[in-house]
Coordinates of C-alpha atoms in Angstrom, one line a residue:
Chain A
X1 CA -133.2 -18.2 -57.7
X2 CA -135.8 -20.7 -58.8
X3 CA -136.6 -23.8 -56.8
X4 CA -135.2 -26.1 -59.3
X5 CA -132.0 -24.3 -59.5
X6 CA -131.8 -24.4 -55.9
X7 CA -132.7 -28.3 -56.1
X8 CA -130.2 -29.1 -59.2
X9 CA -127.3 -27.1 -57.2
X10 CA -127.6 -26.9 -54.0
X11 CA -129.8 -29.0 -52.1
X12 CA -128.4 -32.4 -50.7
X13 CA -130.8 -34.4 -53.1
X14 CA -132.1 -32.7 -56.4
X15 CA -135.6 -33.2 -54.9
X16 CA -137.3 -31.4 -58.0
X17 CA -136.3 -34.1 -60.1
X18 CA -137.0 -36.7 -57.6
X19 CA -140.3 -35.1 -57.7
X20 CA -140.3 -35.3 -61.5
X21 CA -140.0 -39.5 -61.6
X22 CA -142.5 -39.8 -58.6
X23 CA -144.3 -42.3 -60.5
X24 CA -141.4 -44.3 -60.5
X25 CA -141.0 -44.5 -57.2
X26 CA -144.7 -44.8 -56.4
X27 CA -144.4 -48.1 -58.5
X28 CA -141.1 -49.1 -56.6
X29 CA -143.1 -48.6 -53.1
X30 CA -146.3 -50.4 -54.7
X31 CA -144.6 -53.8 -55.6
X32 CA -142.3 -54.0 -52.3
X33 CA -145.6 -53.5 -50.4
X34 CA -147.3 -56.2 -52.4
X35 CA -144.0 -58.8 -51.7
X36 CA -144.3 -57.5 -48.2
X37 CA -148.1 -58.1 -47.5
X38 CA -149.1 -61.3 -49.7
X39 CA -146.0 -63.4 -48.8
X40 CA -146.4 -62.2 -45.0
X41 CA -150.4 -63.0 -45.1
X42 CA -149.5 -66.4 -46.8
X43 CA -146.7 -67.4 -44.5
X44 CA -148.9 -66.6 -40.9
X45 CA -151.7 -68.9 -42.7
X46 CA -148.9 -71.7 -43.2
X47 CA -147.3 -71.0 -40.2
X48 CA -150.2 -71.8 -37.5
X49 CA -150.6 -75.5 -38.4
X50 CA -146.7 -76.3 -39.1
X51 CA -146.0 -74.2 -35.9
X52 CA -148.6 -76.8 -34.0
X53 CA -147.2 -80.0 -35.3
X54 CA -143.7 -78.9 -34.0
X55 CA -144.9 -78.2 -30.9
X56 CA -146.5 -81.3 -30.1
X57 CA -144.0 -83.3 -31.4
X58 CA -146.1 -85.4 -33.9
X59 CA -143.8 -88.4 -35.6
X60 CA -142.7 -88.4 -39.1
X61 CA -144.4 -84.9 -40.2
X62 CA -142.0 -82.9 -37.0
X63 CA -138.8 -84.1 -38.3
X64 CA -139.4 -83.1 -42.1
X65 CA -141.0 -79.4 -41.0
X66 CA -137.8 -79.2 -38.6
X67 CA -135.7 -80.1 -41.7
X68 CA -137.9 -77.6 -44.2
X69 CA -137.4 -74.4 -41.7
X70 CA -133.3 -75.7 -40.4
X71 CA -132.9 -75.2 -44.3
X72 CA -134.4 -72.0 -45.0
X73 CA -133.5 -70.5 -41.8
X74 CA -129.8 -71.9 -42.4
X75 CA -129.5 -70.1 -45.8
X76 CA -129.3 -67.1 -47.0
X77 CA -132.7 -65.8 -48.6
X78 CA -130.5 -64.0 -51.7
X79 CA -129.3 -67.2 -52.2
X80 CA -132.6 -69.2 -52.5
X81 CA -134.0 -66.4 -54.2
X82 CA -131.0 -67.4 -57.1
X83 CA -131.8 -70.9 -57.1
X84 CA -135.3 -70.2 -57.8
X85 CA -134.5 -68.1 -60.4
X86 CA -131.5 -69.1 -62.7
X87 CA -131.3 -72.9 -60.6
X88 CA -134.8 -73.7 -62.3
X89 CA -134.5 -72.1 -65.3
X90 CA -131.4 -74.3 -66.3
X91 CA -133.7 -77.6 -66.4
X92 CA -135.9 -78.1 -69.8
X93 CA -137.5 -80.5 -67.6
X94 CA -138.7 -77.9 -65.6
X95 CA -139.4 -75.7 -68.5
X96 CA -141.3 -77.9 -70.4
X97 CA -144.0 -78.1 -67.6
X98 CA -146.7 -75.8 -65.8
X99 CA -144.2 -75.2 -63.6
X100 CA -142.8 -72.8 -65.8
X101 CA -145.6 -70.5 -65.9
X102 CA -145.2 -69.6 -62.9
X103 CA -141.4 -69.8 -62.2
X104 CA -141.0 -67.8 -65.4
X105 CA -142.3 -65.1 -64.1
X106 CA -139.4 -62.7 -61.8
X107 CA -142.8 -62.0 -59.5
X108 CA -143.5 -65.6 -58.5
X109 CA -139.9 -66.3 -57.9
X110 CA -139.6 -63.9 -55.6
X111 CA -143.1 -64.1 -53.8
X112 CA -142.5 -68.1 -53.4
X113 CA -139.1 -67.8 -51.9
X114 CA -140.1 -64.6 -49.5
X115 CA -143.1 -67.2 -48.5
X116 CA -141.3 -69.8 -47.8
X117 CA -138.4 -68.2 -45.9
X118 CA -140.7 -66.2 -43.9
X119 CA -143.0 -69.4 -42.8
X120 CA -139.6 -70.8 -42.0
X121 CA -139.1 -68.0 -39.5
X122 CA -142.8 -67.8 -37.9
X123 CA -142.9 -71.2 -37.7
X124 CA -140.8 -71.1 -35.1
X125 CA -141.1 -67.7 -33.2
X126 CA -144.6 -69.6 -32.9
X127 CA -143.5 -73.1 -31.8
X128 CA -140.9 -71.4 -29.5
X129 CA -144.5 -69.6 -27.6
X130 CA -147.2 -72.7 -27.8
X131 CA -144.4 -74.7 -25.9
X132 CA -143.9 -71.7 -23.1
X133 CA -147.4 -71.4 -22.4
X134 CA -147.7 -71.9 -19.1
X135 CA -148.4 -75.6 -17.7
X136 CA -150.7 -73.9 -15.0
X137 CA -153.1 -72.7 -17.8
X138 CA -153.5 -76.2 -19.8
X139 CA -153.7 -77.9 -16.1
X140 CA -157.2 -75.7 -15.0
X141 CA -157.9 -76.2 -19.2
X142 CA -158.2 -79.7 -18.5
X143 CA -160.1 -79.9 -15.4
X144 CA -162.5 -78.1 -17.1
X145 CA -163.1 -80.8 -19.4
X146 CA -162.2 -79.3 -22.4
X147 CA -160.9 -81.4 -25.3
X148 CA -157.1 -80.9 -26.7
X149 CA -158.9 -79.2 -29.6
X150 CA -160.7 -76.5 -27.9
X151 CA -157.9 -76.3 -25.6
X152 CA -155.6 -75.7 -28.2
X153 CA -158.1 -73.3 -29.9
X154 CA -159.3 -71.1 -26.7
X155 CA -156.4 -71.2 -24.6
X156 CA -153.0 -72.5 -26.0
X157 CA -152.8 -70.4 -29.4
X158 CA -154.3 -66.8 -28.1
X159 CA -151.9 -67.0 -25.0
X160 CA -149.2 -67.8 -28.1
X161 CA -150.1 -65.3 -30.3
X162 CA -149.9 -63.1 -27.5
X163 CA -146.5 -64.0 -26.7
X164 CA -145.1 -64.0 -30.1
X165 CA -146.0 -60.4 -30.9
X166 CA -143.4 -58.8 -30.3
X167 CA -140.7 -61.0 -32.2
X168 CA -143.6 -61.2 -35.0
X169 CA -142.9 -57.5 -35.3
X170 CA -139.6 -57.7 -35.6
X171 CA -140.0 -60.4 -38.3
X172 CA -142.2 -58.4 -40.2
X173 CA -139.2 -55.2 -40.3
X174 CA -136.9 -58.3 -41.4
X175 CA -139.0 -59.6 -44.3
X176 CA -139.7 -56.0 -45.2
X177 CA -135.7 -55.4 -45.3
X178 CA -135.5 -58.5 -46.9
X179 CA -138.0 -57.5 -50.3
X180 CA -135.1 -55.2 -51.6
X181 CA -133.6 -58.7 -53.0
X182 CA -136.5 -58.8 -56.0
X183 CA -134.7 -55.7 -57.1
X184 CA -131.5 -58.1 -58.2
X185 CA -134.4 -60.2 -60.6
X186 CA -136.0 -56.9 -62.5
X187 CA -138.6 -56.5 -60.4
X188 CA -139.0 -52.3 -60.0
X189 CA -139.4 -52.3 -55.8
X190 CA -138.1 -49.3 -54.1
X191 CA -134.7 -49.9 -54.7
X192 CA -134.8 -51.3 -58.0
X193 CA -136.5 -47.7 -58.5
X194 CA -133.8 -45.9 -56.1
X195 CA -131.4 -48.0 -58.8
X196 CA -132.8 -47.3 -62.3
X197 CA -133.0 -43.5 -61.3
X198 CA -129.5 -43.6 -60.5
X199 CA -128.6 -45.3 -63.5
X200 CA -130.4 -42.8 -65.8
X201 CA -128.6 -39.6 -64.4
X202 CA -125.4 -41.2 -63.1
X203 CA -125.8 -40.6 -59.6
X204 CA -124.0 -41.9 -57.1
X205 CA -126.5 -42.0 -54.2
X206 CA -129.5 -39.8 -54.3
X207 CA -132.3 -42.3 -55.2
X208 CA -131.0 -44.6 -52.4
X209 CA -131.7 -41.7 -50.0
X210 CA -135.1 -41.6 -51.1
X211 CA -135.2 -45.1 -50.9
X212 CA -134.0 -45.0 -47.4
X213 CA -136.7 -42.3 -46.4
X214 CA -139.8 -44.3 -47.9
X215 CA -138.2 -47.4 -46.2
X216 CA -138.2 -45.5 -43.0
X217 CA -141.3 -43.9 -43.2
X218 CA -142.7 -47.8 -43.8
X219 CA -140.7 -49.4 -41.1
X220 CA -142.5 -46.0 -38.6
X221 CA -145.9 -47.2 -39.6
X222 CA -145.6 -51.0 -38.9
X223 CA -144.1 -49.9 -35.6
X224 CA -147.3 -48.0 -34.8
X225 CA -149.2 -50.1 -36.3
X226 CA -147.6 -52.5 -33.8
X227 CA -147.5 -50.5 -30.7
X228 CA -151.7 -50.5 -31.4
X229 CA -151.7 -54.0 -31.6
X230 CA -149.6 -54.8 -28.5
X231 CA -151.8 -52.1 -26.8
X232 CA -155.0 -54.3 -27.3
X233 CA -153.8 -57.4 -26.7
X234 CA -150.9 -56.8 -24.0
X235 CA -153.1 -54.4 -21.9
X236 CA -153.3 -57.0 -19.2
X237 CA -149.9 -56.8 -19.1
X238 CA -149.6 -53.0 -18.6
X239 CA -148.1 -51.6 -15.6
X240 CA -149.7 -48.4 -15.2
X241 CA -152.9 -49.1 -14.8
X242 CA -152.1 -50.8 -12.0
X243 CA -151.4 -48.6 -9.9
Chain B
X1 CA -101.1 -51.1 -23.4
X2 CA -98.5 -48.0 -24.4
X3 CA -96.6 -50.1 -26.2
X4 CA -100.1 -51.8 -28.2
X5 CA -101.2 -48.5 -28.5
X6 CA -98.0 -47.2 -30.0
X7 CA -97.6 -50.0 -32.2
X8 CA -101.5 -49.8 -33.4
X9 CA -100.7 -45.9 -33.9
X10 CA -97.6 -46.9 -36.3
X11 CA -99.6 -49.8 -38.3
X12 CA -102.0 -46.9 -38.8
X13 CA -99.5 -44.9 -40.4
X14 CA -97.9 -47.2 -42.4
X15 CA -101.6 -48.3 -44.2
X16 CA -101.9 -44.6 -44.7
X17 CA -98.7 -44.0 -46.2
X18 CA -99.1 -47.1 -48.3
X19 CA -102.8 -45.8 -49.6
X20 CA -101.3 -42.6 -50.8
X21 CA -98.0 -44.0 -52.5
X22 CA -101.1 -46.2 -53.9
X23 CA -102.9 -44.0 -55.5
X24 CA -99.7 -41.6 -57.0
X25 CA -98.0 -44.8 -58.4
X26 CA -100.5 -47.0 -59.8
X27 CA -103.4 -46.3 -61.8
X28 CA -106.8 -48.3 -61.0
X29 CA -109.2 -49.1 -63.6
X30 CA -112.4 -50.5 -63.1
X31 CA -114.0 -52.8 -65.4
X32 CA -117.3 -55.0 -64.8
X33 CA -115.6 -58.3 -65.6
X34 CA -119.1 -59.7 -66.7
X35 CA -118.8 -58.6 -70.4
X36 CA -117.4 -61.2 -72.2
X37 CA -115.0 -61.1 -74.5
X38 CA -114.4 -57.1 -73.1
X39 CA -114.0 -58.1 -69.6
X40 CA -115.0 -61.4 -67.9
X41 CA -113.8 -63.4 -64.9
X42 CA -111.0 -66.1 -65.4
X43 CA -111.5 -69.6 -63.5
X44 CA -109.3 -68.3 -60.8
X45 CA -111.4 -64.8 -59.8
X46 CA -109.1 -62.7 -61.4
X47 CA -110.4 -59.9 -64.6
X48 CA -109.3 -61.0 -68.6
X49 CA -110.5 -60.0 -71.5
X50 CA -109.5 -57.4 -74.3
X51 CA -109.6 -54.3 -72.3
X52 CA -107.5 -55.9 -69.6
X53 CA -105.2 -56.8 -72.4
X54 CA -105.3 -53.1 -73.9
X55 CA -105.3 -51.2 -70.8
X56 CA -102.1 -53.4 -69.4
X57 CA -100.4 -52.6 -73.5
X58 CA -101.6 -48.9 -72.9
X59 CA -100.4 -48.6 -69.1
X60 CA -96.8 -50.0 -71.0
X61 CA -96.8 -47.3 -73.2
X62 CA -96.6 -44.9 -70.9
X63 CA -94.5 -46.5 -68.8
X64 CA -97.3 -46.3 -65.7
X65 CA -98.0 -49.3 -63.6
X66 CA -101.9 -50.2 -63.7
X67 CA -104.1 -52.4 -62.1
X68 CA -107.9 -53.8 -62.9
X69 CA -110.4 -53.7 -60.0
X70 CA -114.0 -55.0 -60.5
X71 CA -116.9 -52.7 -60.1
X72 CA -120.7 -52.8 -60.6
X73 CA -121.9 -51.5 -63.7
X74 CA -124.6 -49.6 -61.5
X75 CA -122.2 -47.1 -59.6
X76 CA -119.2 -46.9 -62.3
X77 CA -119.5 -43.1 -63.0
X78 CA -119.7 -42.1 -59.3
X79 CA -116.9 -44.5 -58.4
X80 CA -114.9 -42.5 -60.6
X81 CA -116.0 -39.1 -59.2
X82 CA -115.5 -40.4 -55.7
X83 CA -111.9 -41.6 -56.5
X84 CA -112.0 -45.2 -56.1
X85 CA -110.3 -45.8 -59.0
X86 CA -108.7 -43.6 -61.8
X87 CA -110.6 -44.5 -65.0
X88 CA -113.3 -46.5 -66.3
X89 CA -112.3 -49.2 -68.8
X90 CA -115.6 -51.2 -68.9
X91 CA -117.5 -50.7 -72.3
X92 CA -118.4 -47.3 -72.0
X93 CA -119.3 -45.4 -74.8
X94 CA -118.7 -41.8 -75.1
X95 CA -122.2 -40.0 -75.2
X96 CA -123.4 -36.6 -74.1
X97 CA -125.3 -37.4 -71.5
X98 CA -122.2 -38.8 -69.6
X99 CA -119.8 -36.2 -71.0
X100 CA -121.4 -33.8 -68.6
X101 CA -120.0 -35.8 -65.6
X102 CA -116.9 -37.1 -66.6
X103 CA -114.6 -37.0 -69.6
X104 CA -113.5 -39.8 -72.3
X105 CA -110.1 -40.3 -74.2
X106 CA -110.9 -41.3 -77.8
X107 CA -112.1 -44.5 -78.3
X108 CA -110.8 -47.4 -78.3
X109 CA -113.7 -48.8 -80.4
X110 CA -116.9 -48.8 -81.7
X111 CA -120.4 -50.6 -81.6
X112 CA -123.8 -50.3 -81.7
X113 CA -127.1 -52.0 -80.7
X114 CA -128.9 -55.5 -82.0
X115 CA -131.7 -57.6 -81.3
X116 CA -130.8 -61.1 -80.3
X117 CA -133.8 -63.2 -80.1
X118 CA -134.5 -67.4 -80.6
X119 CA -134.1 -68.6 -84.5
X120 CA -137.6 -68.6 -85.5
X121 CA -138.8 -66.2 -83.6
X122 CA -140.2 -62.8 -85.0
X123 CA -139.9 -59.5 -83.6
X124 CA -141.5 -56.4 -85.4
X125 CA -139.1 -53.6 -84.9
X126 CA -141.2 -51.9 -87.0
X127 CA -143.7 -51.6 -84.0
X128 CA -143.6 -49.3 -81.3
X129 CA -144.4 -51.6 -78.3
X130 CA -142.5 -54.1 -80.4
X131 CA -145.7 -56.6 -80.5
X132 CA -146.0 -56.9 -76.8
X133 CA -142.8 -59.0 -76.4
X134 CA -140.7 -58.5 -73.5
X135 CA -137.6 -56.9 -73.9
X136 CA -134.2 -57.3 -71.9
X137 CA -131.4 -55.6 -71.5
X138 CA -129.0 -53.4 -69.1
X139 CA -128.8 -50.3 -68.3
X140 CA -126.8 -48.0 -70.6
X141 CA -126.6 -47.0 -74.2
X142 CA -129.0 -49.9 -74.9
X143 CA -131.8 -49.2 -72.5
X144 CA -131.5 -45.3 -73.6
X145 CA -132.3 -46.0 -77.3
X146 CA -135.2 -48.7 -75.8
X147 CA -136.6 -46.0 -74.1
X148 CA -136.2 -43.8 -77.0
X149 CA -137.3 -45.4 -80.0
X150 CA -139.6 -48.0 -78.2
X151 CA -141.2 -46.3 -75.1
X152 CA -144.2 -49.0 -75.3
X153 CA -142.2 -52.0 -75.0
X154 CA -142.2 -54.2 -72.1
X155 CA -138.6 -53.8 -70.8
X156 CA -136.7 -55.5 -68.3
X157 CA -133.5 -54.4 -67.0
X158 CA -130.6 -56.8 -65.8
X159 CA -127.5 -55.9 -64.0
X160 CA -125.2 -57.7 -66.3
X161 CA -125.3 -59.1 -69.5
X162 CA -124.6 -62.4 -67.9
X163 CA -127.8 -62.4 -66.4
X164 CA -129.5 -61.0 -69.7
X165 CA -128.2 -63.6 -71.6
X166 CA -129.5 -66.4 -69.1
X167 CA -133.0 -65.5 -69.0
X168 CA -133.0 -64.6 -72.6
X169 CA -131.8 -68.7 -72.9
X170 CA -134.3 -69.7 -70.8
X171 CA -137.4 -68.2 -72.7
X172 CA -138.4 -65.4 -69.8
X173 CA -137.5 -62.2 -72.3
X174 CA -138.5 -62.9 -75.6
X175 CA -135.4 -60.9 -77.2
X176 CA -133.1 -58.8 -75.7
X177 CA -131.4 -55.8 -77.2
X178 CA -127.8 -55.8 -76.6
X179 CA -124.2 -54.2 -77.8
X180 CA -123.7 -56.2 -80.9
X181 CA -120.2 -57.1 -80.5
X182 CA -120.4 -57.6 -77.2
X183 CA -123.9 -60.2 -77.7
X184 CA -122.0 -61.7 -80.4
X185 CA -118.7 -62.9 -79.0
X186 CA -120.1 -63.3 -75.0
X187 CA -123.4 -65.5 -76.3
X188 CA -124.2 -66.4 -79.9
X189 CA -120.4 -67.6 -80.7
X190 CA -120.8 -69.3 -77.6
X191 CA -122.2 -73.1 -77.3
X192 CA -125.2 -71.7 -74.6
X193 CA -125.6 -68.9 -77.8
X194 CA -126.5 -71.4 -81.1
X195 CA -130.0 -71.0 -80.9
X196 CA -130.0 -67.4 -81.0
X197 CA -129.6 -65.3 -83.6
X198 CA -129.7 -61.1 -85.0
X199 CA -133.3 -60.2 -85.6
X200 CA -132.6 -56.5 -86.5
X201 CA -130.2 -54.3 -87.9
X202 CA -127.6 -52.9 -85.7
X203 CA -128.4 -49.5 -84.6
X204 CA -126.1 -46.8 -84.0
X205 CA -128.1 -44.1 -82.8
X206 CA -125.9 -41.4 -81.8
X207 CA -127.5 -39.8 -79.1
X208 CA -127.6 -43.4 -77.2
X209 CA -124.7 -45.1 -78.3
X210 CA -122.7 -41.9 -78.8
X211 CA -119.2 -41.7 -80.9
X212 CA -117.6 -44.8 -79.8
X213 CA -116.5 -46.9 -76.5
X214 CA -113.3 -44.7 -74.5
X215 CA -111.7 -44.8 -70.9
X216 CA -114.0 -42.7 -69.1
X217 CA -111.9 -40.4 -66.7
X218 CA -112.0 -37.6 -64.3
X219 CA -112.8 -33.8 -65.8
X220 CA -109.2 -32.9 -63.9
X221 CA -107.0 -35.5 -65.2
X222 CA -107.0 -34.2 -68.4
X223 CA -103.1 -34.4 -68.3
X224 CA -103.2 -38.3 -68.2
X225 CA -106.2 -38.5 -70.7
X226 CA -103.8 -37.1 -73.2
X227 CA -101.5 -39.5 -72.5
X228 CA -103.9 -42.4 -73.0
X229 CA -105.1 -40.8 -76.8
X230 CA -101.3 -40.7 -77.5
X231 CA -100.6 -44.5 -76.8
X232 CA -103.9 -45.4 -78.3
X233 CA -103.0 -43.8 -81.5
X234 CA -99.4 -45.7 -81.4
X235 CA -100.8 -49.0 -80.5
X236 CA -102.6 -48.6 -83.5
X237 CA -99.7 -47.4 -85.3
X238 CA -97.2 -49.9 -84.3
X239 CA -99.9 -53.2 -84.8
X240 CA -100.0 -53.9 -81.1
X241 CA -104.0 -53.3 -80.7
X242 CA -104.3 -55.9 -84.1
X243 CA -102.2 -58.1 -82.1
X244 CA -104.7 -57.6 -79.5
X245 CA -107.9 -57.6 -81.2
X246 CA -106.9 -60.3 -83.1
X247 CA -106.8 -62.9 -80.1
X248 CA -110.7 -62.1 -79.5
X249 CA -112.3 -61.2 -82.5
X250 CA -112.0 -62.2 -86.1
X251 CA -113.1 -58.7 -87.1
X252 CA -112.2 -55.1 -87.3
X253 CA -113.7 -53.6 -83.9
X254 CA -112.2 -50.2 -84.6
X255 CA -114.7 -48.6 -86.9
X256 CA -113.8 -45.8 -89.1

């Protein structure tokens, strides 16, 4: 019995011709890994600052950033991801300006709203850990003399960063769960590639199984990735070195 | 505790007896209800359109009750191999490639493939990558014989033709290709559809759009598959599917 008999027949998932639309699904892991880095890099960039202003309270710009991430952390991220998309579309006004370069394009869509609903997010996983960094710490900062700049640079945001890492890991899995939504707007990610491969031979779940593997195989290596990370920056924190 | 336990035991039951009596009695169809005029969505949620209208004159002809569920496009073969529902009356047309899973009754009837693009706009089907444009449409007959006769296009694929037809309005696919019956009734007859227009001939390719549009239908229930070609050929007979076809479309949909 040849392999692809055995594959077509018997195997769980007819591998061989999984293996035969590879490129497919090299292109579907391609652009979710694209909507998963850019919009992530973006959002930690956008975060820092906005993060900052809610944590020290400043007037007038607080309020609105509290309203901007209430509003994309209170809705769901399919459902901004439609507005984008068809909302836009519907007005001439907005398709009669530059706007529509960009917006007409399924890529931006999606890249803008996983960018904004992610800064939503690490906005606050961030404000939540400037405001818990410990009083004591800011106290001997200031008896040193150092200004609320450098304090906020040297001791307030690495003791943050610190403590955010772990739900900043989590957040990452979440927006990387979250990219399977630019399959609904054409764009070929991993499932839109699990999806078009099912469509073609009238499958009922195989691609999604390979989708579900290359997911998991991405989700191990951001956990490792992780754990390295933490490792570094936690090893203050480690208990068996203590001993 | 006994007595919940007991009671949640009988409930049990009763569901159970009620899915089997279920699935004896009535027979599901799904349908995508977001292929207007075939099948679309009324106001109120529930499916219309003519194969509601045909399946419910066909399900009378037998004398079997029916019902319409709604199912995505994307899993309608194996939804019908896994048993959710009995048959597939959704636009499907009969073609090899799909005869190898399941099985059709004749058909019911008959179309091919257009491009619908903006008046004014040009589109050299002559072309193999079609002059760069970008191409919608969904997956099916339509993106086979894209894939077929234009394998340089830029193509993008939609999950329903309601979404094709919106981004084809707003100017993000420069044509689409689309079932030609089904384009002209669900978008250029329509007020959202007078700017559009046929830029091609219609195409009816037969290894992509196959022999015609049936109810797609398990291999094993070849028994009630017969029964369906039977009433098909007496609602044609006895004027009911012109009664029918009539209330959508001002032409012959049939074919030969």
């Amino acid at each position: 019995m040849s392999l692809t008999e055995f594959s077509e027949n018997y195997a769980p998932v007819d591998f061989m011709l999984v293996a035969q639309h590879w490129s497919l699904f090299l292109l579907g892991l391609r652009n979710t890994l694209i909507l998963l880095t850019g919009p992530l890099v973006l959002s930690c960039l956008f975060a820092v600052p906005l993060a900052l202003i809610r944590a020290n309270r400043v007037p007038v710009a607080n309020p609105i950033i509290f309203a901007y991430t209430y509003l994309f952390r209170g809705t769901p991220l399919l459902v901004q991801l439609y507005l984008l998309y068809y909302g836009a579309a519907q007005f001439s006004l907005i398709r009669d300006t530059f706007l529509w370069t960009v917006l007409r394009e399924a890529w931006w869509c999606a890249f803008i709203s996983f960018t904004l609903c992610s800064t939503a997010y690490i906005t606050e996983i961030l404000r939540g850990a400037i405001e818990t960094v410990p009083k004591g710490e800011i106290e001997a900062a200031k008896a040193c003399g150092m200004s609320p700049s450098t304090r906020t640079r040297r001791i307030i945001l690495p003791n943050a960063f610190r403590r955010a890492l772990p739900a900043f890991s989590n957040e990452v899995i979440f927006t990387l769960h979250s990219t399977v939504l630019a399959s609904t707007v054409t764009i070929i990610d991993i499932l839109g590639a699990a999806r078009l491969f099912n469509n073609k031979y009238y499958l009922a779940f195989d691609g999604f199984i390979v989708a579900a593997l290359l997911y998991m195989t991405l989700v191990y290596t951001i956990n490792r990735g992780f754990k390295f990370w933490e490792g570094k920056w936690h090893r203050h924190l480690s208990r068996e070195r203590t001993t | 505790m006994k007595k919940h336990t007991t009671l949640l035991a009988g409930a049990i039951m009763l569901l159970a007896g009620m899915a089997t009596a279920h699935a004896e009695d009535t027979i599901r169809f799904a349908t995508e209800g977001a292929y207007p005029p075939f099948n679309e969505r009324a106001a109120d949620g529930s499916l219309k359109g003519f194969e509601i209208d045909l399946g419910m004159a066909l399900c009378a002809k037998i004398k079997r009750a029916c019902e319409f569920q709604a199912q995505d496009w994307d899993g309608m073969i194996p939804g019908l191999l896994a048993n959710k529902y009995d048959g597939i009356f959704a636009s499907m047309a009969i073609t090899g490639e799909r005869k190898k899973k399941i099985d059709f009754t004749n058909k019911y009837y008959q179309t091919g493939g257009v491009f619908v693009a903006r008046k004014g706009a040009k589109l050299d089907t002559a072309d193999k990558a079609l002059g760069g444009k970008v191409i919608g449409t969904i997956p099916g007959v339509t993106q086979c014989y894209l894939e077929k006769a234009y394998p340089q296009a830029t193509v993008r694929v939609y999950e329903t033709a309601d979404s094709l037809y919106l981004d084809l309005e707003s100017g993000r696919v420069d044509a689409i290709l689309s079932d030609a019956i089904g384009v002209d009734f669900g978008l250029l007859k329509t007020e959202r559809g007078k700017d559009m227009k046929f830029v091609s001939e219609i195409y009816t390719d037969l290894e992509c759009f196959g022999e015609g549009v049936g109810i797609g239908m398990r291999k094993e229930d070849s028994g009630l598959r017969d029964q369906f070609n039977k009433a098909i050929a007496e609602l044609r007979a006895d004027g009911t599917y012109d009664t029918i076809m009539k209330k959508y479309f001002q032409y012959d949909i049939y074919g030969k």
